[in-house]
GROMACS .gro file of C-alpha atoms in nm:
model
  320
    1GLU     CA    1   1.352   6.957  -4.627
    2PHE     CA    2   1.632   6.850  -4.317
    3GLY     CA    3   1.439   6.513  -4.233
    4LEU     CA    4   1.758   6.281  -4.296
    5ARG     CA    5   1.842   6.187  -3.932
    6ARG     CA    6   1.434   6.128  -3.815
    7ALA     CA    7   1.318   5.958  -4.154
    8GLN     CA    8   1.177   5.618  -4.076
    9ALA     CA    9   1.214   5.285  -4.292
   10MET     CA   10   1.486   5.139  -4.502
   11ASP     CA   11   1.457   5.445  -4.779
   12GLY     CA   12   1.234   5.613  -4.535
   13ALA     CA   13   1.505   5.946  -4.593
   14LEU     CA   14   1.543   5.890  -4.939
   15SER     CA   15   1.176   5.857  -5.055
   16ALA     CA   16   1.084   6.171  -4.777
   17SER     CA   17   1.346   6.343  -4.928
   18ARG     CA   18   1.160   6.317  -5.336
   19ALA     CA   19   0.829   6.330  -5.200
   20ALA     CA   20   0.905   6.674  -4.999
   21TYR     CA   21   1.125   6.856  -5.332
   22ILE     CA   22   0.835   6.711  -5.523
   23GLY     CA   23   0.518   6.856  -5.296
   24GLY     CA   24   0.733   7.226  -5.284
   25CYS     CA   25   1.072   7.189  -5.088
   26SER     CA   26   1.312   7.390  -5.302
   27ALA     CA   27   1.635   7.176  -5.128
   28THR     CA   28   1.700   6.873  -4.954
   29SER     CA   29   2.004   6.867  -4.660
   30ASN     CA   30   2.008   6.444  -4.818
   31VAL     CA   31   2.293   6.465  -5.019
   32TYR     CA   32   2.208   6.107  -5.141
   33ALA     CA   33   1.882   6.207  -5.231
   34GLY     CA   34   2.032   6.499  -5.398
   35MET     CA   35   2.269   6.279  -5.574
   36LYS     CA   36   2.051   6.017  -5.673
   37TYR     CA   37   1.760   6.226  -5.781
   38GLY     CA   38   1.892   6.584  -5.890
   39ILE     CA   39   1.721   6.765  -5.625
   40PRO     CA   40   1.953   7.051  -5.500
   41VAL     CA   41   2.154   7.051  -5.214
   42LYS     CA   42   2.127   7.309  -4.900
   43GLY     CA   43   2.235   7.294  -4.556
   44THR     CA   44   2.484   7.422  -4.231
   45HIS     CA   45   2.690   7.234  -4.038
   46ALA     CA   46   2.602   7.029  -3.704
   47HIS     CA   47   2.631   7.152  -3.332
   48SER     CA   48   2.872   6.876  -3.283
   49TRP     CA   49   3.107   7.047  -3.517
   50ILE     CA   50   3.075   7.388  -3.292
   51MET     CA   51   3.127   7.164  -2.972
   52SER     CA   52   3.439   7.006  -3.096
   53PHE     CA   53   3.634   7.344  -3.091
   54ASP     CA   54   3.733   7.537  -2.798
   55ASP     CA   55   3.594   7.819  -2.909
   56GLU     CA   56   3.298   7.886  -3.155
   57GLU     CA   57   3.451   8.142  -3.391
   58GLU     CA   58   3.744   7.914  -3.442
   59ALA     CA   59   3.487   7.677  -3.508
   60PHE     CA   60   3.326   7.926  -3.757
   61GLN     CA   61   3.634   8.019  -3.906
   62ALA     CA   62   3.756   7.670  -3.971
   63TYR     CA   63   3.395   7.612  -4.140
   64ALA     CA   64   3.458   7.923  -4.361
   65ASP     CA   65   3.800   7.805  -4.469
   66ALA     CA   66   3.666   7.469  -4.551
   67MET     CA   67   3.365   7.568  -4.751
   68PRO     CA   68   3.408   7.978  -4.829
   69ASN     CA   69   3.111   7.950  -5.074
   70ASN     CA   70   2.844   7.786  -4.906
   71CYS     CA   71   2.863   7.936  -4.521
   72VAL     CA   72   2.505   7.942  -4.339
   73PHE     CA   73   2.669   7.956  -3.934
   74LEU     CA   74   2.443   7.800  -3.740
   75VAL     CA   75   2.455   8.055  -3.410
   76ASP     CA   76   2.277   7.924  -3.122
   77THR     CA   77   2.488   7.647  -2.912
   78TYR     CA   78   2.587   7.905  -2.663
   79ASN     CA   79   2.404   8.245  -2.713
   80THR     CA   80   2.267   8.300  -3.031
   81VAL     CA   81   2.314   8.694  -3.039
   82GLU     CA   82   2.664   8.645  -2.945
   83GLY     CA   83   2.675   8.365  -3.212
   84VAL     CA   84   2.554   8.551  -3.450
   85LYS     CA   85   2.785   8.874  -3.337
   86LYS     CA   86   3.098   8.580  -3.441
   87ALA     CA   87   2.914   8.506  -3.751
   88ILE     CA   88   2.918   8.862  -3.883
   89SER     CA   89   3.317   8.868  -3.771
   90VAL     CA   90   3.360   8.575  -3.956
   91GLY     CA   91   3.165   8.705  -4.288
   92CYS     CA   92   3.376   9.024  -4.251
   93LYS     CA   93   3.712   8.838  -4.322
   94LEU     CA   94   3.538   8.653  -4.595
   95GLY     CA   95   3.459   8.951  -4.751
   96GLU     CA   96   3.783   9.059  -4.702
   97GLN     CA   97   3.837   8.687  -4.961
   98GLY     CA   98   3.672   8.812  -5.197
   99LYS     CA   99   3.389   8.561  -5.098
  100GLN     CA  100   2.992   8.651  -4.915
  101MET     CA  101   2.839   8.485  -4.571
  102VAL     CA  102   2.541   8.301  -4.703
  103GLY     CA  103   2.339   8.338  -4.349
  104ILE     CA  104   2.299   8.217  -4.004
  105ARG     CA  105   2.081   7.932  -3.923
  106LEU     CA  106   1.878   7.926  -3.591
  107ASP     CA  107   1.728   7.628  -3.412
  108SER     CA  108   1.634   7.722  -3.094
  109GLY     CA  109   1.448   7.937  -2.864
  110ASP     CA  110   1.232   8.214  -2.978
  111LEU     CA  111   1.249   8.227  -3.327
  112ALA     CA  112   1.033   8.518  -3.406
  113GLU     CA  113   1.207   8.761  -3.197
  114LEU     CA  114   1.529   8.595  -3.222
  115SER     CA  115   1.543   8.656  -3.585
  116ILE     CA  116   1.451   9.054  -3.578
  117GLN     CA  117   1.751   9.063  -3.342
  118ALA     CA  118   1.924   8.874  -3.598
  119ARG     CA  119   1.841   9.064  -3.901
  120LYS     CA  120   1.925   9.405  -3.734
  121LEU     CA  121   2.258   9.310  -3.651
  122LEU     CA  122   2.316   9.128  -3.962
  123ASP     CA  123   2.198   9.421  -4.098
  124ASP     CA  124   2.360   9.697  -3.957
  125ALA     CA  125   2.677   9.497  -4.093
  126GLY     CA  126   2.628   9.520  -4.412
  127PHE     CA  127   2.485   9.179  -4.429
  128SER     CA  128   2.164   9.243  -4.614
  129ASP     CA  129   2.170   9.002  -4.840
  130ALA     CA  130   2.232   8.732  -4.530
  131VAL     CA  131   1.958   8.496  -4.525
  132ILE     CA  132   1.840   8.392  -4.191
  133VAL     CA  133   1.737   7.969  -4.180
  134ALA     CA  134   1.539   7.845  -3.903
  135SER     CA  135   1.449   7.452  -3.784
  136ASN     CA  136   1.348   7.325  -3.478
  137ASP     CA  137   1.060   7.116  -3.514
  138LEU     CA  138   0.869   7.314  -3.788
  139ASP     CA  139   0.571   7.236  -3.946
  140GLU     CA  140   0.263   7.428  -4.139
  141GLU     CA  141   0.141   7.578  -3.813
  142ALA     CA  142   0.409   7.679  -3.643
  143ILE     CA  143   0.558   7.867  -3.970
  144THR     CA  144   0.200   8.052  -3.998
  145ALA     CA  145   0.264   8.193  -3.641
  146LEU     CA  146   0.605   8.263  -3.700
  147LYS     CA  147   0.485   8.472  -3.985
  148ALA     CA  148   0.226   8.629  -3.797
  149LYS     CA  149   0.476   8.744  -3.538
  150GLY     CA  150   0.656   8.898  -3.807
  151ALA     CA  151   0.942   8.669  -3.809
  152LYS     CA  152   1.275   8.758  -4.031
  153ILE     CA  153   1.336   8.427  -4.159
  154GLY     CA  154   1.394   8.334  -4.539
  155VAL     CA  155   1.436   7.985  -4.544
  156TRP     CA  156   1.223   7.677  -4.353
  157GLY     CA  157   1.430   7.409  -4.248
  158VAL     CA  158   1.171   7.149  -4.205
  159GLY     CA  159   1.236   6.796  -4.048
  160THR     CA  160   1.098   6.560  -3.817
  161LYS     CA  161   0.734   6.682  -3.893
  162LEU     CA  162   0.802   6.670  -4.275
  163VAL     CA  163   0.934   6.316  -4.283
  164THR     CA  164   0.735   6.146  -4.020
  165ALA     CA  165   0.406   6.183  -4.111
  166TYR     CA  166   0.420   6.335  -3.759
  167ASP     CA  167  -0.003   6.453  -3.776
  168GLN     CA  168  -0.083   6.123  -3.955
  169PRO     CA  169   0.080   5.882  -3.861
  170ALA     CA  170  -0.125   5.557  -4.018
  171LEU     CA  171  -0.318   5.615  -4.315
  172GLY     CA  172  -0.703   5.571  -4.305
  173GLY     CA  173  -0.779   5.403  -4.628
  174VAL     CA  174  -0.766   5.038  -4.671
  175TYR     CA  175  -0.807   4.782  -4.953
  176LYS     CA  176  -1.116   4.646  -5.036
  177LEU     CA  177  -1.240   4.463  -5.384
  178GLY     CA  178  -1.399   4.634  -5.677
  179ALA     CA  179  -1.498   4.369  -5.835
  180ILE     CA  180  -1.342   4.036  -5.933
  181ARG     CA  181  -1.289   3.857  -6.289
  182GLY     CA  182  -1.528   3.496  -6.318
  183ALA     CA  183  -1.394   3.183  -6.517
  184ASP     CA  184  -1.609   3.332  -6.827
  185GLY     CA  185  -1.407   3.654  -6.823
  186ALA     CA  186  -1.693   3.909  -6.705
  187TRP     CA  187  -1.681   4.091  -6.436
  188GLN     CA  188  -1.845   4.021  -6.095
  189TYR     CA  189  -1.900   4.321  -5.858
  190ARG     CA  190  -1.818   4.339  -5.508
  191ILE     CA  191  -1.908   4.552  -5.176
  192LYS     CA  192  -1.858   4.591  -4.842
  193LEU     CA  193  -2.087   4.737  -4.628
  194SER     CA  194  -2.075   4.932  -4.301
  195GLU     CA  195  -2.259   5.070  -4.046
  196GLN     CA  196  -2.017   5.423  -4.138
  197VAL     CA  197  -2.084   5.568  -4.456
  198ILE     CA  198  -1.738   5.602  -4.526
  199LYS     CA  199  -1.620   5.258  -4.489
  200VAL     CA  200  -1.904   5.108  -4.726
  201SER     CA  201  -1.669   5.049  -5.095
  202ASN     CA  202  -1.701   5.146  -5.423
  203PRO     CA  203  -1.795   4.871  -5.642
  204GLY     CA  204  -1.677   4.794  -6.020
  205ILE     CA  205  -1.372   4.890  -6.262
  206GLN     CA  206  -1.304   5.203  -6.152
  207GLN     CA  207  -1.156   5.482  -6.299
  208VAL     CA  208  -1.138   5.890  -6.200
  209ARG     CA  209  -1.232   6.203  -6.434
  210ARG     CA  210  -1.120   6.526  -6.370
  211PHE     CA  211  -1.308   6.842  -6.481
  212LYS     CA  212  -1.179   7.166  -6.517
  213GLN     CA  213  -1.369   7.487  -6.556
  214GLY     CA  214  -1.115   7.743  -6.792
  215GLU     CA  215  -0.826   7.687  -6.574
  216ASP     CA  216  -0.949   7.591  -6.264
  217LEU     CA  217  -1.035   7.228  -6.104
  218VAL     CA  218  -1.366   7.160  -6.023
  219GLY     CA  219  -1.403   6.848  -5.899
  220ASP     CA  220  -1.333   6.475  -5.985
  221MET     CA  221  -1.569   6.192  -6.061
  222ILE     CA  222  -1.546   5.813  -6.031
  223TYR     CA  223  -1.684   5.603  -6.266
  224ASN     CA  224  -1.721   5.259  -6.376
  225VAL     CA  225  -1.518   5.223  -6.682
  226GLU     CA  226  -1.724   4.894  -6.797
  227HIS     CA  227  -2.051   5.153  -6.835
  228SER     CA  228  -2.039   5.472  -7.033
  229ILE     CA  229  -2.076   5.799  -6.841
  230ASP     CA  230  -2.411   5.885  -6.771
  231GLU     CA  231  -2.520   6.160  -6.968
  232SER     CA  232  -2.682   6.353  -6.703
  233LEU     CA  233  -2.300   6.442  -6.647
  234GLU     CA  234  -2.369   6.486  -6.256
  235ILE     CA  235  -2.179   6.401  -5.961
  236ARG     CA  236  -2.361   6.213  -5.651
  237PRO     CA  237  -2.153   6.296  -5.385
  238LEU     CA  238  -1.964   6.011  -5.166
  239ASP     CA  239  -2.137   6.075  -4.860
  240GLY     CA  240  -2.499   6.019  -5.023
  241ASN     CA  241  -2.580   6.370  -4.784
  242SER     CA  242  -2.405   6.699  -4.924
  243GLY     CA  243  -2.538   6.861  -5.261
  244SER     CA  244  -2.458   6.677  -5.605
  245MET     CA  245  -2.181   6.904  -5.880
  246GLN     CA  246  -2.377   6.892  -6.218
  247ILE     CA  247  -2.087   6.888  -6.501
  248SER     CA  248  -2.086   7.148  -6.804
  249PRO     CA  249  -2.007   6.951  -7.146
  250ASP     CA  250  -1.807   7.220  -7.244
  251TRP     CA  251  -1.552   7.163  -6.975
  252ASP     CA  252  -1.223   6.996  -7.024
  253SER     CA  253  -1.199   6.682  -6.869
  254GLN     CA  254  -0.922   6.391  -6.819
  255ASP     CA  255  -0.865   6.032  -6.674
  256LEU     CA  256  -0.669   6.033  -6.418
  257LEU     CA  257  -0.557   5.672  -6.347
  258LYS     CA  258  -0.286   5.475  -6.594
  259PRO     CA  259  -0.164   5.125  -6.630
  260VAL     CA  260   0.186   5.075  -6.484
  261PHE     CA  261   0.198   4.694  -6.571
  262GLU     CA  262   0.024   4.504  -6.801
  263LYS     CA  263   0.008   4.086  -6.824
  264GLY     CA  264   0.401   4.164  -6.616
  265LYS     CA  265   0.479   4.396  -6.828
  266GLN     CA  266   0.600   4.782  -6.735
  267VAL     CA  267   0.374   5.016  -7.016
  268TYR     CA  268   0.458   5.349  -6.796
  269GLU     CA  269   0.714   5.579  -6.885
  270ILE     CA  270   0.788   5.715  -6.516
  271PRO     CA  271   0.828   6.051  -6.594
  272ALA     CA  272   1.156   6.282  -6.430
  273ILE     CA  273   1.110   6.397  -6.067
  274GLY     CA  274   1.158   6.780  -6.249
  275ALA     CA  275   0.877   6.708  -6.468
  276VAL     CA  276   0.674   6.541  -6.133
  277ARG     CA  277   0.745   6.871  -5.985
  278GLU     CA  278   0.567   7.108  -6.225
  279ARG     CA  279   0.287   6.923  -6.266
  280THR     CA  280   0.213   6.987  -5.896
  281PHE     CA  281   0.282   7.284  -5.917
  282ALA     CA  282   0.056   7.357  -6.182
  283GLU     CA  283  -0.240   7.114  -6.064
  284LEU     CA  284  -0.173   7.343  -5.686
  285LYS     CA  285  -0.196   7.659  -5.941
  286GLN     CA  286  -0.533   7.534  -6.072
  287LEU     CA  287  -0.677   7.456  -5.738
  288ASP     CA  288  -0.940   7.674  -5.592
  289VAL     CA  289  -0.748   7.889  -5.305
  290ASN     CA  290  -1.044   7.861  -5.049
  291CYS     CA  291  -0.953   7.429  -5.064
  292GLN     CA  292  -0.597   7.524  -5.006
  293LYS     CA  293  -0.636   7.716  -4.667
  294LEU     CA  294  -0.482   7.626  -4.337
  295LYS     CA  295  -0.806   7.661  -4.170
  296SER     CA  296  -1.110   7.595  -4.252
  297ALA     CA  297  -1.060   7.485  -4.596
  298THR     CA  298  -1.296   7.433  -4.853
  299PRO     CA  299  -1.309   7.067  -4.952
  300TYR     CA  300  -1.247   6.968  -5.291
  301PHE     CA  301  -1.559   6.783  -5.485
  302VAL     CA  302  -1.507   6.434  -5.465
  303GLY     CA  303  -1.818   6.212  -5.578
  304LEU     CA  304  -1.989   5.907  -5.788
  305ASP     CA  305  -2.070   5.919  -6.138
  306VAL     CA  306  -2.483   5.884  -6.180
  307LYS     CA  307  -2.469   5.533  -6.269
  308LEU     CA  308  -2.179   5.414  -6.037
  309ASN     CA  309  -2.400   5.548  -5.763
  310GLU     CA  310  -2.701   5.330  -5.867
  311LEU     CA  311  -2.516   5.038  -5.898
  312LYS     CA  312  -2.363   5.086  -5.520
  313SER     CA  313  -2.703   5.141  -5.413
  314LYS     CA  314  -2.811   4.828  -5.607
  315LEU     CA  315  -2.536   4.571  -5.431
  316MET     CA  316  -2.614   4.770  -5.112
  317SER     CA  317  -2.981   4.686  -5.132
  318GLU     CA  318  -2.910   4.268  -5.220
  319LYS     CA  319  -2.632   4.290  -4.949
  320ARG     CA  320  -2.846   4.355  -4.709
   0.00000   0.00000   0.00000
């Protein structure tokens, strides 16, 4: 995760680094996030480092002198191919000292073609273990395209388009009331209507139950905790159009929503970031591969318990 400079809001860089690590990034360039959360820290030097010296190879050598065990040279400040050759030259000197060049970084140009050229130069010089890092406005689409072109890139440094929510800068969700407690302590259900089905809110004191068939996640049911789940074990679609899902009584399930505060006191112990990350990977592993496709993914099924669906329909009729 390379997004420190572009992150937004007062704690944007920290929260982005934390979320990126939980979501799958292996490390961050944000040193403070590494210290605060225990995230592995990885990075390279900037173009300004190269530009502060009269000669590019001199800059590489100074960096190697300062950080002999962590040399990833940024090679595209002037001429990428020549930069790779100079990095190799300094890498050879490191080898004479018993040290090893970690790799190079590409940050502009045709990353696929340049990585192929760089890989050949590195391999021919005996640096087959040197990694090629790539950056430059990368996202999942760009990375997929580069892999399809045969790019010889081992590490992806993703910044701006990761930490700024570049493709969806505004969250579509909104806050609505599902119920309000009356003076007698009883819950009174509320619903918001709309001509758009997606904007019709769901009433009730809601919980989400996730169902698993063996080791595979199959669907989530939103239900009202004041009512038991309907014995039919049927999940009705949120849009009211697509097909329902029938749940088997033999399938495992768990409720997802946990109280964090009760009566002003924290009652939930926040897990360590490593545990959150492991849970993320475990959940993704159980998700059908067709739901994880970059293109034409199969939607994961989320819907309403039969009783909640009936309550929703009843309130809709009353309010209309």
